[in-house]
PDB file of C-alpha atoms and ligand atoms in Angstrom:
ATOM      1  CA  UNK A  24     115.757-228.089 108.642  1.00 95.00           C
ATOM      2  CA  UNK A  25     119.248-228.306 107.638  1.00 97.00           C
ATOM      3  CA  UNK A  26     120.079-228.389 103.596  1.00 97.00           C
ATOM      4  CA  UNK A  27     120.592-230.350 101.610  1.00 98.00           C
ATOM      5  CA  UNK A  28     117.673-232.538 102.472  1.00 98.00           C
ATOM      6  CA  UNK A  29     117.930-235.908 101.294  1.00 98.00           C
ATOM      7  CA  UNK A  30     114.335-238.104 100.705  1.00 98.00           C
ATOM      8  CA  UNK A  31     114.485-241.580 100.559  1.00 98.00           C
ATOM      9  CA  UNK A  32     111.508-244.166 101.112  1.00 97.00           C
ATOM     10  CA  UNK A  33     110.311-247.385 100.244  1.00 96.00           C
ATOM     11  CA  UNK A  34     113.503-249.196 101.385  1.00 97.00           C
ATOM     12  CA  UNK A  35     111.744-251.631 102.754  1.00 95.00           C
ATOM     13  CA  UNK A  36     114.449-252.849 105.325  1.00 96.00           C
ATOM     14  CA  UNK A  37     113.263-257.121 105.269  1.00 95.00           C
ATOM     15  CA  UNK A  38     112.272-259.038 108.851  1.00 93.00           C
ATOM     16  CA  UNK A  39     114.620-261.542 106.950  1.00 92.00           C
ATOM     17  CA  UNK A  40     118.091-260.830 107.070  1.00 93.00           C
ATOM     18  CA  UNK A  41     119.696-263.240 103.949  1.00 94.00           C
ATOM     19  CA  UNK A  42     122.701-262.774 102.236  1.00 95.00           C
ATOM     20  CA  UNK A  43     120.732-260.428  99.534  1.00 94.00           C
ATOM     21  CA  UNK A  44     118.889-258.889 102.259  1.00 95.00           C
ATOM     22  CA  UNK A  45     123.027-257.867 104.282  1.00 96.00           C
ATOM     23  CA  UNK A  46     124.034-256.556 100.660  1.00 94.00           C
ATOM     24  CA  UNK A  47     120.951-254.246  99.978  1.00 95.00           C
ATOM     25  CA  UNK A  48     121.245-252.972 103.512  1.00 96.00           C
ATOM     26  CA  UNK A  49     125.249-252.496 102.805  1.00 96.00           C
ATOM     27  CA  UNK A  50     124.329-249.857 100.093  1.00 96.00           C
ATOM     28  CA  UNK A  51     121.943-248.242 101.851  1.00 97.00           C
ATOM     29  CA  UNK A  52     124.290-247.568 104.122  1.00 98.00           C
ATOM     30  CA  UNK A  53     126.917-246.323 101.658  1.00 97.00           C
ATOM     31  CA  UNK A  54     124.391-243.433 100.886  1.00 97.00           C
ATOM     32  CA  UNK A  55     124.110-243.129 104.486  1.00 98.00           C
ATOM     33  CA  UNK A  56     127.868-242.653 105.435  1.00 98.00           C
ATOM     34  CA  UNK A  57     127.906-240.185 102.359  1.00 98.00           C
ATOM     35  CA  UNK A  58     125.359-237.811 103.898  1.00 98.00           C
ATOM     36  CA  UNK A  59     127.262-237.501 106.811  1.00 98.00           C
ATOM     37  CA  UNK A  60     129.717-236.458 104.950  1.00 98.00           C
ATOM     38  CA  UNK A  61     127.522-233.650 103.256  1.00 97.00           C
ATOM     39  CA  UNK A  62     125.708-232.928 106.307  1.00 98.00           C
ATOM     40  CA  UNK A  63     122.488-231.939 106.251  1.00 98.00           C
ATOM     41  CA  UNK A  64     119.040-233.620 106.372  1.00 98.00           C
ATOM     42  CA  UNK A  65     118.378-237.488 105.784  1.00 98.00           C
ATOM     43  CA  UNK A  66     114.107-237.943 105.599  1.00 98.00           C
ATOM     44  CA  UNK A  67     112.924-241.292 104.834  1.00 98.00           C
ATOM     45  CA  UNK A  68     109.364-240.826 103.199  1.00 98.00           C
ATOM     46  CA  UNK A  69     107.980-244.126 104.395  1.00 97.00           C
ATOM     47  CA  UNK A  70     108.402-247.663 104.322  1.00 96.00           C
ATOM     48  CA  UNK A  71     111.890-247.638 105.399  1.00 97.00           C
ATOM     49  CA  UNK A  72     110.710-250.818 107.105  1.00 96.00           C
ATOM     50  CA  UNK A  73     109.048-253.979 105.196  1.00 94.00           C
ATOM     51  CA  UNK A  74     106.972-253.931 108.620  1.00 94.00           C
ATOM     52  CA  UNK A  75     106.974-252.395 111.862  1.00 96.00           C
ATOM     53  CA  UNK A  76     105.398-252.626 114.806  1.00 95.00           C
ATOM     54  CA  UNK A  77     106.796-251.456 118.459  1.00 94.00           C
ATOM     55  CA  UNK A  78     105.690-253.079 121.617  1.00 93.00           C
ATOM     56  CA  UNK A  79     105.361-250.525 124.616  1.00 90.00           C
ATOM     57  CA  UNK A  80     108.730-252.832 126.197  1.00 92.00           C
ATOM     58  CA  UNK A  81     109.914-254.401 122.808  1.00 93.00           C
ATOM     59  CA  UNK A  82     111.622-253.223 119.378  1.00 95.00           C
ATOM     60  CA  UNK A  83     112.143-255.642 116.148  1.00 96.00           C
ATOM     61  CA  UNK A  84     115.955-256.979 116.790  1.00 96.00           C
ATOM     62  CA  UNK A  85     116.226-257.720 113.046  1.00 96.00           C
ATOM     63  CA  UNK A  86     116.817-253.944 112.551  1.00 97.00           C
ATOM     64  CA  UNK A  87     119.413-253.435 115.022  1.00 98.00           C
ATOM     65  CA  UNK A  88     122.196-252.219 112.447  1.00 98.00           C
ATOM     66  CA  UNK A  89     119.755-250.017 110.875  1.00 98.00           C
ATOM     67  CA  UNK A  90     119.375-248.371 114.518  1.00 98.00           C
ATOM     68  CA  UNK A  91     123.022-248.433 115.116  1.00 98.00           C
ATOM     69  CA  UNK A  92     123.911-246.599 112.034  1.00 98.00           C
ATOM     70  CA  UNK A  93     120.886-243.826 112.737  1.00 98.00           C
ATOM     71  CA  UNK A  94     122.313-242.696 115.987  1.00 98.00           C
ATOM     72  CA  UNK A  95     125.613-242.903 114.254  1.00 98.00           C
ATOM     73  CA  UNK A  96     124.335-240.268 111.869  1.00 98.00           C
ATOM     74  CA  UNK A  97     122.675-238.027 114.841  1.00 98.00           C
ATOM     75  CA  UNK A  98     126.418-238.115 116.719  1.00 98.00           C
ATOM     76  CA  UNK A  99     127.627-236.596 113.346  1.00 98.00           C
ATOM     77  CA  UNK A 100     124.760-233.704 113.216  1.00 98.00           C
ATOM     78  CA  UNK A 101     122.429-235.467 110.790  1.00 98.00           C
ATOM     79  CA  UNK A 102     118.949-234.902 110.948  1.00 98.00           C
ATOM     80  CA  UNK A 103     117.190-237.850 110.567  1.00 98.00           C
ATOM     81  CA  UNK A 104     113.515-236.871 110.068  1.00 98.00           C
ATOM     82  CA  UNK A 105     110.497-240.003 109.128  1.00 98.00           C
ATOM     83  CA  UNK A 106     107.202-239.952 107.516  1.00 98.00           C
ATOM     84  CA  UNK A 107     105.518-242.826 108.459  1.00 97.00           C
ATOM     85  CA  UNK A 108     103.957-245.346 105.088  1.00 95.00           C
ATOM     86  CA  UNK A 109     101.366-248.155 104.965  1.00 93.00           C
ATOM     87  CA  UNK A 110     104.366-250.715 105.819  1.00 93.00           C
ATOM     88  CA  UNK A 111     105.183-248.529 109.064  1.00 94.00           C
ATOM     89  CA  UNK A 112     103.178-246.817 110.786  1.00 94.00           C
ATOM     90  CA  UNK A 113     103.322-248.919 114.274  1.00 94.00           C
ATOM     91  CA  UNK A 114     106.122-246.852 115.522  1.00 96.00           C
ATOM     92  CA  UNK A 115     106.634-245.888 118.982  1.00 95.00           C
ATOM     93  CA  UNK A 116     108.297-244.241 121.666  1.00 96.00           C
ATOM     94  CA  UNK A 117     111.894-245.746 120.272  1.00 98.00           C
ATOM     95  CA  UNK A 118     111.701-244.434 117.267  1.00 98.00           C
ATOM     96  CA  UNK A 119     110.132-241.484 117.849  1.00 98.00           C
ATOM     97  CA  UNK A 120     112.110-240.257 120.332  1.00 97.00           C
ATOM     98  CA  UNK A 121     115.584-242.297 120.404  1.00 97.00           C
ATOM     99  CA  UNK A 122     116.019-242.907 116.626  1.00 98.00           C
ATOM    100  CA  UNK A 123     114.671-240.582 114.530  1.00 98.00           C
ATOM    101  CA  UNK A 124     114.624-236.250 115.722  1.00 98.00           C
ATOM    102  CA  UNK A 125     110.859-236.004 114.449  1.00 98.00           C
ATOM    103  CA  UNK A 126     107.917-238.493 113.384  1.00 98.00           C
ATOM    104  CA  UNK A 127     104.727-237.883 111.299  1.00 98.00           C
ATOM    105  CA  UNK A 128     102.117-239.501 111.306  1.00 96.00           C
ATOM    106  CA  UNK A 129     100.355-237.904 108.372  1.00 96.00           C
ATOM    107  CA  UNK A 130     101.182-236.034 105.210  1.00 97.00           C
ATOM    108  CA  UNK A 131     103.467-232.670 106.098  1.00 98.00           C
ATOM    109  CA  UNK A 132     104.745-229.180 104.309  1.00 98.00           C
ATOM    110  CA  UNK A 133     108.174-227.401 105.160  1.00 97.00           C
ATOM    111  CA  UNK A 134     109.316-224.137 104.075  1.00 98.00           C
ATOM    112  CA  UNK A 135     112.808-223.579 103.354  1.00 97.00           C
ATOM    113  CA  UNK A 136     114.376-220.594 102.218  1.00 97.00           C
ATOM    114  CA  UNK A 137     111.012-219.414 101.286  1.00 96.00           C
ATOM    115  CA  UNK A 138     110.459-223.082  99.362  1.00 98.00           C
ATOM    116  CA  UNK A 139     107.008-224.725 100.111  1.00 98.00           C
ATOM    117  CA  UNK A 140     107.566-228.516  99.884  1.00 98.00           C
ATOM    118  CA  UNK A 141     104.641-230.742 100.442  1.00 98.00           C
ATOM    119  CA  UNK A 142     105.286-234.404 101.151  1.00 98.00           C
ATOM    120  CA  UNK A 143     103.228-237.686 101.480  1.00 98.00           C
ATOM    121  CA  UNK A 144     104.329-241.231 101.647  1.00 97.00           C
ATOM    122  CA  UNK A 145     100.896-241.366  98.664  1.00 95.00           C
ATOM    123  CA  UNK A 146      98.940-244.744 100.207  1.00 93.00           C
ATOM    124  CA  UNK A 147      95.466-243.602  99.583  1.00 91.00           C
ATOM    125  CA  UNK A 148      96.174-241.004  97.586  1.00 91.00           C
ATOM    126  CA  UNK A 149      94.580-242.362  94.351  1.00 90.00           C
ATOM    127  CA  UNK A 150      91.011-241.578  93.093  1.00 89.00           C
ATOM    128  CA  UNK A 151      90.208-244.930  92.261  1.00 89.00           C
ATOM    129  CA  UNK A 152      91.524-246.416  96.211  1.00 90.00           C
ATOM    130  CA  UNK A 153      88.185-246.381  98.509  1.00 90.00           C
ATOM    131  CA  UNK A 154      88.604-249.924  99.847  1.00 89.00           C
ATOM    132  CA  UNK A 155      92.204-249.353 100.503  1.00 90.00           C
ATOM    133  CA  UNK A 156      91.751-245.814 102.269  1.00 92.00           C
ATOM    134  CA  UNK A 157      88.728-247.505 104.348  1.00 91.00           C
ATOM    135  CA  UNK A 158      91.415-250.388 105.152  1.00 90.00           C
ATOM    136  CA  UNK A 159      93.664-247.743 106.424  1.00 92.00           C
ATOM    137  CA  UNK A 160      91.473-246.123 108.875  1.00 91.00           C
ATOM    138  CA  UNK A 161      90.758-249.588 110.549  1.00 92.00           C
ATOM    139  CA  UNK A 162      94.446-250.668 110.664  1.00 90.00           C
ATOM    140  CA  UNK A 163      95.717-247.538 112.188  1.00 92.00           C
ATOM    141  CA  UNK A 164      92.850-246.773 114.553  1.00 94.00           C
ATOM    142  CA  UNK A 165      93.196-247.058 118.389  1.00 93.00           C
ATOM    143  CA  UNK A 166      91.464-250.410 118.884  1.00 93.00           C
ATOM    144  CA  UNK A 167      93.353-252.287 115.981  1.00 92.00           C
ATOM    145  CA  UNK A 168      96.491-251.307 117.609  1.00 92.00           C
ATOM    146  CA  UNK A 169      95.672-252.629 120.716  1.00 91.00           C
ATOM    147  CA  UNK A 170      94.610-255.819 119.484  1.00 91.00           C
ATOM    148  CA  UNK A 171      97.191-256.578 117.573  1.00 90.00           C
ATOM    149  CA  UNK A 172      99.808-255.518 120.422  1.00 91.00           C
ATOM    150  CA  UNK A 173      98.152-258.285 122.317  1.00 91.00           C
ATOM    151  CA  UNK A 174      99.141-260.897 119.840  1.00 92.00           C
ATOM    152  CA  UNK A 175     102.344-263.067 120.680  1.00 92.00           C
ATOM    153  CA  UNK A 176     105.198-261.228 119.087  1.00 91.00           C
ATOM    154  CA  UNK A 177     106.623-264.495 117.260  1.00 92.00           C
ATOM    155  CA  UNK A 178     102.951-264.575 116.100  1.00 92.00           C
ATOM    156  CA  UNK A 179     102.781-260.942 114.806  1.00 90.00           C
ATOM    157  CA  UNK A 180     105.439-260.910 113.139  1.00 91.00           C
ATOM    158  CA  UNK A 181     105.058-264.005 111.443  1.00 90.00           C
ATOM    159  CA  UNK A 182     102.073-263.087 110.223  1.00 88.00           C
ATOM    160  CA  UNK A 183     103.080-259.606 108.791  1.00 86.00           C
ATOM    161  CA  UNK A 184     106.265-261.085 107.039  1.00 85.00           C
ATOM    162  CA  UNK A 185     103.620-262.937 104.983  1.00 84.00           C
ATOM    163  CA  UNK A 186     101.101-260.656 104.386  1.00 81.00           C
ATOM    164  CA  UNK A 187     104.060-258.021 103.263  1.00 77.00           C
ATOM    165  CA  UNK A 188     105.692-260.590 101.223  1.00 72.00           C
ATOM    166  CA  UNK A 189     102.386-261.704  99.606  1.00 61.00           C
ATOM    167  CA  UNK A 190     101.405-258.131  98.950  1.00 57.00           C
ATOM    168  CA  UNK A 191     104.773-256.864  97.678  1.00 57.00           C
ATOM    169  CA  UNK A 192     104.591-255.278  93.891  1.00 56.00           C
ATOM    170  CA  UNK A 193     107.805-254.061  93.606  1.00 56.00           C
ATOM    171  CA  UNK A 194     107.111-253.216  89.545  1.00 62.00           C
ATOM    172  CA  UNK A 195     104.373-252.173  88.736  1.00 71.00           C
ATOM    173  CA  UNK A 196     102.658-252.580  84.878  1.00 84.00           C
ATOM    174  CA  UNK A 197     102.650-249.893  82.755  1.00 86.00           C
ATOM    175  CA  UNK A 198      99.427-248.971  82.259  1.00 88.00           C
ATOM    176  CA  UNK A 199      98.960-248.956  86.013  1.00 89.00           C
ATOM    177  CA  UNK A 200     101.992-246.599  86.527  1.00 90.00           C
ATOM    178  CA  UNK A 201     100.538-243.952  83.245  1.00 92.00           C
ATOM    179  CA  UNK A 202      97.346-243.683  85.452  1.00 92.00           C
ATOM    180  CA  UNK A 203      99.415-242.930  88.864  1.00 94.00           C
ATOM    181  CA  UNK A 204     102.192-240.289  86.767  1.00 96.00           C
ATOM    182  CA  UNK A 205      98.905-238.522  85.479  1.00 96.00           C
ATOM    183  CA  UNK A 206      96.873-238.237  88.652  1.00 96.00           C
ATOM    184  CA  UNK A 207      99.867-237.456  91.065  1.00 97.00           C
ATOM    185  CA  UNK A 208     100.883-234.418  88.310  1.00 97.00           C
ATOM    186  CA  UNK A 209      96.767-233.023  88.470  1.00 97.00           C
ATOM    187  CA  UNK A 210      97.371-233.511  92.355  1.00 97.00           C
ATOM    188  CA  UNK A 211     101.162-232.055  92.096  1.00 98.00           C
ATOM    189  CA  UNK A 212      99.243-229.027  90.263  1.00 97.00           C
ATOM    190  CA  UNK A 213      96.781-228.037  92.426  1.00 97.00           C
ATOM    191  CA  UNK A 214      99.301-227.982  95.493  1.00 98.00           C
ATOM    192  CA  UNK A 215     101.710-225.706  92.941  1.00 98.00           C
ATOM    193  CA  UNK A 216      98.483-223.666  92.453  1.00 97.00           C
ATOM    194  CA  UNK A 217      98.240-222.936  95.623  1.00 97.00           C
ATOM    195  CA  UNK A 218     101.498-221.573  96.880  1.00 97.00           C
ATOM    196  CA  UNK A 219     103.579-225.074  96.874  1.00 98.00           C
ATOM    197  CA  UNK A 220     107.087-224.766  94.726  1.00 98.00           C
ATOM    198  CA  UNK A 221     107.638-228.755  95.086  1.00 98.00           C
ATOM    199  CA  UNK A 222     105.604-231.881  95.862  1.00 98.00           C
ATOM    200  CA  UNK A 223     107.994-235.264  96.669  1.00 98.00           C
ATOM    201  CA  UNK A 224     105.718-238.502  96.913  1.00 98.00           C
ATOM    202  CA  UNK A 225     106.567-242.200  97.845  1.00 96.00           C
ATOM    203  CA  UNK A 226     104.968-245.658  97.415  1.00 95.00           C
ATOM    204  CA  UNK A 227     105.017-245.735  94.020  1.00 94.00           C
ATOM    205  CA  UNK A 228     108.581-246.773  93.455  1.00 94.00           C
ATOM    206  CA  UNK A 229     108.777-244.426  90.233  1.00 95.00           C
ATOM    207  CA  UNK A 230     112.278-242.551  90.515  1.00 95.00           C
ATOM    208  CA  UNK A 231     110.892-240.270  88.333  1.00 97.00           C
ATOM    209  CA  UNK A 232     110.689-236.135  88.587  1.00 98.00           C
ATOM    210  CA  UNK A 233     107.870-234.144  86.938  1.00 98.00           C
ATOM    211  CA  UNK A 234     108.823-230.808  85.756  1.00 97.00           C
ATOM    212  CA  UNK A 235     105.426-229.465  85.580  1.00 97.00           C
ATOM    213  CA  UNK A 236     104.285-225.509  84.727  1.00 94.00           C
ATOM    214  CA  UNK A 237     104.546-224.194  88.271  1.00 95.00           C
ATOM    215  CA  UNK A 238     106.541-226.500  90.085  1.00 98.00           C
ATOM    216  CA  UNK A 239     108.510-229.766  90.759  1.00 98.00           C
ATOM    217  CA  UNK A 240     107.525-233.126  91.481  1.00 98.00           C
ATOM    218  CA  UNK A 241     109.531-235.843  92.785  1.00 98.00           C
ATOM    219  CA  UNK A 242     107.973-239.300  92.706  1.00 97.00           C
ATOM    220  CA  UNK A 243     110.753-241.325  94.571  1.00 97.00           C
ATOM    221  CA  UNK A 244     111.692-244.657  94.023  1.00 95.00           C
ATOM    222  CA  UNK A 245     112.630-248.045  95.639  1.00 93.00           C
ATOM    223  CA  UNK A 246     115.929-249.436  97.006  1.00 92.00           C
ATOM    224  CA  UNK A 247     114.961-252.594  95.153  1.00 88.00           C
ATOM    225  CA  UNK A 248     115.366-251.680  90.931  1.00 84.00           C
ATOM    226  CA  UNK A 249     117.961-248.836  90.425  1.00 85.00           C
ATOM    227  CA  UNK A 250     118.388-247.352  93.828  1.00 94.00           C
ATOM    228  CA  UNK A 251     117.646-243.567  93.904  1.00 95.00           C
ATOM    229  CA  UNK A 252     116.829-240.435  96.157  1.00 97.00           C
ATOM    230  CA  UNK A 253     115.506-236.996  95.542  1.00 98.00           C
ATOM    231  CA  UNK A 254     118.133-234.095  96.910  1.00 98.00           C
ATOM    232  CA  UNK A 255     116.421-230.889  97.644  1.00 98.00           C
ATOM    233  CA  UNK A 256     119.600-228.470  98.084  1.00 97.00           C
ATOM    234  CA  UNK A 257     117.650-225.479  99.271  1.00 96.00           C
ATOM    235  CA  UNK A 258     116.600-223.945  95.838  1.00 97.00           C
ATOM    236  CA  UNK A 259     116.089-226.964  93.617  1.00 98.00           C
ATOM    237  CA  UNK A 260     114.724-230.576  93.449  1.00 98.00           C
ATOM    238  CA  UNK A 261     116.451-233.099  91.781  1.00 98.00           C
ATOM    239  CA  UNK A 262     116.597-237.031  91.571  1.00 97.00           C
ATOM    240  CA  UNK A 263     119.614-238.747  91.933  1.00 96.00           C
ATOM    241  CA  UNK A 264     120.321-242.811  91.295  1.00 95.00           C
ATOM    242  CA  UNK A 265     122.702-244.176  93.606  1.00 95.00           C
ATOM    243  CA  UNK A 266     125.538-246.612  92.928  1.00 89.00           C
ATOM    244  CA  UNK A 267     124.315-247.349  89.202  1.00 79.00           C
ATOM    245  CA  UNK A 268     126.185-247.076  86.163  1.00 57.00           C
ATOM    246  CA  UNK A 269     124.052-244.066  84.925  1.00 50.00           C
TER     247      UNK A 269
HETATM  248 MN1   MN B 302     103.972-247.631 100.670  1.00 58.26          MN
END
């Protein structure tokens, strides 16, 4: 994987396209045109789409400049690597193989320049989250998929656009976010224990990095509240805000 490796997620790219929706999507791509410039590696950590879903002959058209730009970045060398989240994990052939030079499906590690990175988009990942990690099974099994493929399109997507609107927190209250920083450093730990040097998580939409005793973790945040990305450069981890006045 080429260096430096930039990690965004949670961006969240709307099925409405607004005014707000054009400007948020404007800065994105800001950061976008300067990592081409850098080079390297651009790897969205998941939810880089409010909601996804490809049909085996159909794509979302509301994302077509998002596409656009993406093979603009592979023409220039970029490469564009994607960890599926909870708000996209429906992708398909286009993405897979058109948009993006490699998919996961599931949490990953890398290793560069001896570095062991671990990285999860972190649905599920809490102690306290049976329901929701017996909610993900269903919705990504085989027969869900299929069922859901046969709904009208119009229908589908009308129906996700509410349910991810309705079950949006883009903040999170405090107390909620001490329990997550504490059990994602005890989780960060054990991977450090055990021959990891960094751990980089999404879905939390923290923007926050943990210097802990044996390693480094990045827990990224949103492109919602104070825009930021985590910049692994091939020896170090850091977190960087992006077009804010800090
Ligand atoms: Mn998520």
């Amino acid at each position: 994987m080429k260096t430096p490796v930039y990690f965004i997620s949670d961006i969240h790219l709307k099925l409405e396209l607004d005014s707000k929706e054009r400007i948020r999507q404007q800065k994105l791509f800001r950061l976008l045109d300067y990592i081409i410039e850098t080079g390297g590696t651009c790897f969205f950590v998941g939810d880089l789409f409010d909601f996804y879903f490809e049909y085996p002959d159909l794509v979302p058209k509301v994302f077509n400049d998002f596409y656009a730009k993406a093979l603009f970045m592979k023409s220039k060398n970029i490469e564009l690597h994607f960890l599926a989240g909870n708000h996209d994990y429906w992708v398909g052939d286009f993405i897979k193989n058109d948009i993006m030079d490699k998919v996961y499906l599931d949490d990953l590690e890398i290793t560069i320049n001896n570095k062991r990175i671990f990285i999860t988009h972190g649905d599920g990942l809490l102690s306290w989250d049976h329901g929701y990690r017996l909610l993900k099974k269903i919705i990504r099994s085989k027969i869900f998929t299929r069922l859901f493929q046969w709904l009208h399109p119009t229908i589908s997507f009308k129906l996700a656009n509410f349910i991810s609107r309705s079950g949006s927190h883009n903040t999170h209250n405090e107390d909620f976010n001490k329990d997550v920083r504490n059990e994602l450093q005890a989780k960060a730990e054990k991977k450090f224990e055990n021959g990891f040097d960094f751990m980089i998580s999404g879905h939390y939409h923290l923007g926050e990095l943990f210097d802990l005793k044996n390693g480094k973790l990045a827990v990224l945040g949103d492109w919602f509240f104070r825009p930021s990305y985590a910049i692994f450069d091939g020896d170090d981890l850091k977190i960087r805000h992006w077009e804010t006045n800090e």
